[in-house]
């Protein structure tokens, strides 16, 4: 409460809102430019086996280093991209770039072990009528097997029309791509629904991992739910050895988080995790 507004919240709230609207509008416009100039960087956060501590895959996370505003986190620009519909172009370009990376890595490493790369896909992109054909077409273009990729969808996707979702999932899964439900446990997916859904992995949300000492029974419940439904689990946001140990005891065999690695810029990820075996001349 400032003196100037004389205790009237409305007058102080209004200009702030207007400012925010302008900012949103500007960012939306700049997002359009960012798409055209490929201003987004792909970061890769590896995933690990919780006992062996070996890499099992990696998740692609978008970074936008804005020329004037500096770093804008995805939690800010993704919702704006979703509201404006720009998310579809952004995510299709991410898919395309990741496939190009995979094709390059396969060539560079002489087809040695390449980690499976997961991509976050928003509900809007996922529900596009031609999404599965786009995905299949791009795989063919890069001559890739779908099993090198995973799509992370949120429970918001799962909450949509069951028949439609399952028909999209079935088409996608024919390519071999794996499907995971991101931030699992924070949405409202019904258990009945989950059983019918053709997904492979539950990503246990980091909020449960942060205070796993209080959430042990929740994580244990998700773990046994997954086992009963023949799904795999991965815990995200693992930061401490204590959290890792708790997860090991609960039978969660895959983890992701700062304890093992932060999201890395593409060159750093490549030099750390993609073997560079020279192709025979
Ligand atoms: P997410 O998919 O659940 O990704 C996990 C987020 O947790 C990432 O934040 C990651 O950097 C962060 N993280 C990883 N390990 C740890 C840890 O040990 N501790 C903590 N505190 N955080 C950790 P980031 O990169 O800021 O991304 C935030 C969200 O933005 C993502 O959540 C995802 O929902 C969204 N996002 C990022 N890129 C894309 C994209 O291409 N498409 C869509 N639809 N969403 C994206
Ligand atoms: Mg994710
Ligand atoms: Mg997540
Ligand atoms: Mg999350």
JSON list of C-alpha atoms and ligand atoms in Angstrom, two decimals, residues 59 120 152 182 203, ligand 2:
[
{"chain": "A", "resi": 59, "resn": "UNK", "atom": "CA", "xyz": [15.43, -33.92, -21.77]},
{"chain": "A", "resi": 120, "resn": "UNK", "atom": "CA", "xyz": [8.17, -31.34, -23.86]},
{"chain": "A", "resi": 152, "resn": "UNK", "atom": "CA", "xyz": [6.65, -35.49, -22.39]},
{"chain": "A", "resi": 182, "resn": "UNK", "atom": "CA", "xyz": [5.37, -34.93, -16.91]},
{"chain": "A", "resi": 203, "resn": "UNK", "atom": "CA", "xyz": [7.67, -38.46, -14.27]},
{"chain": "B", "resi": 2, "resn": "LIG", "atom": "MG1", "xyz": [9.57, -32.07, -18.86]}
]
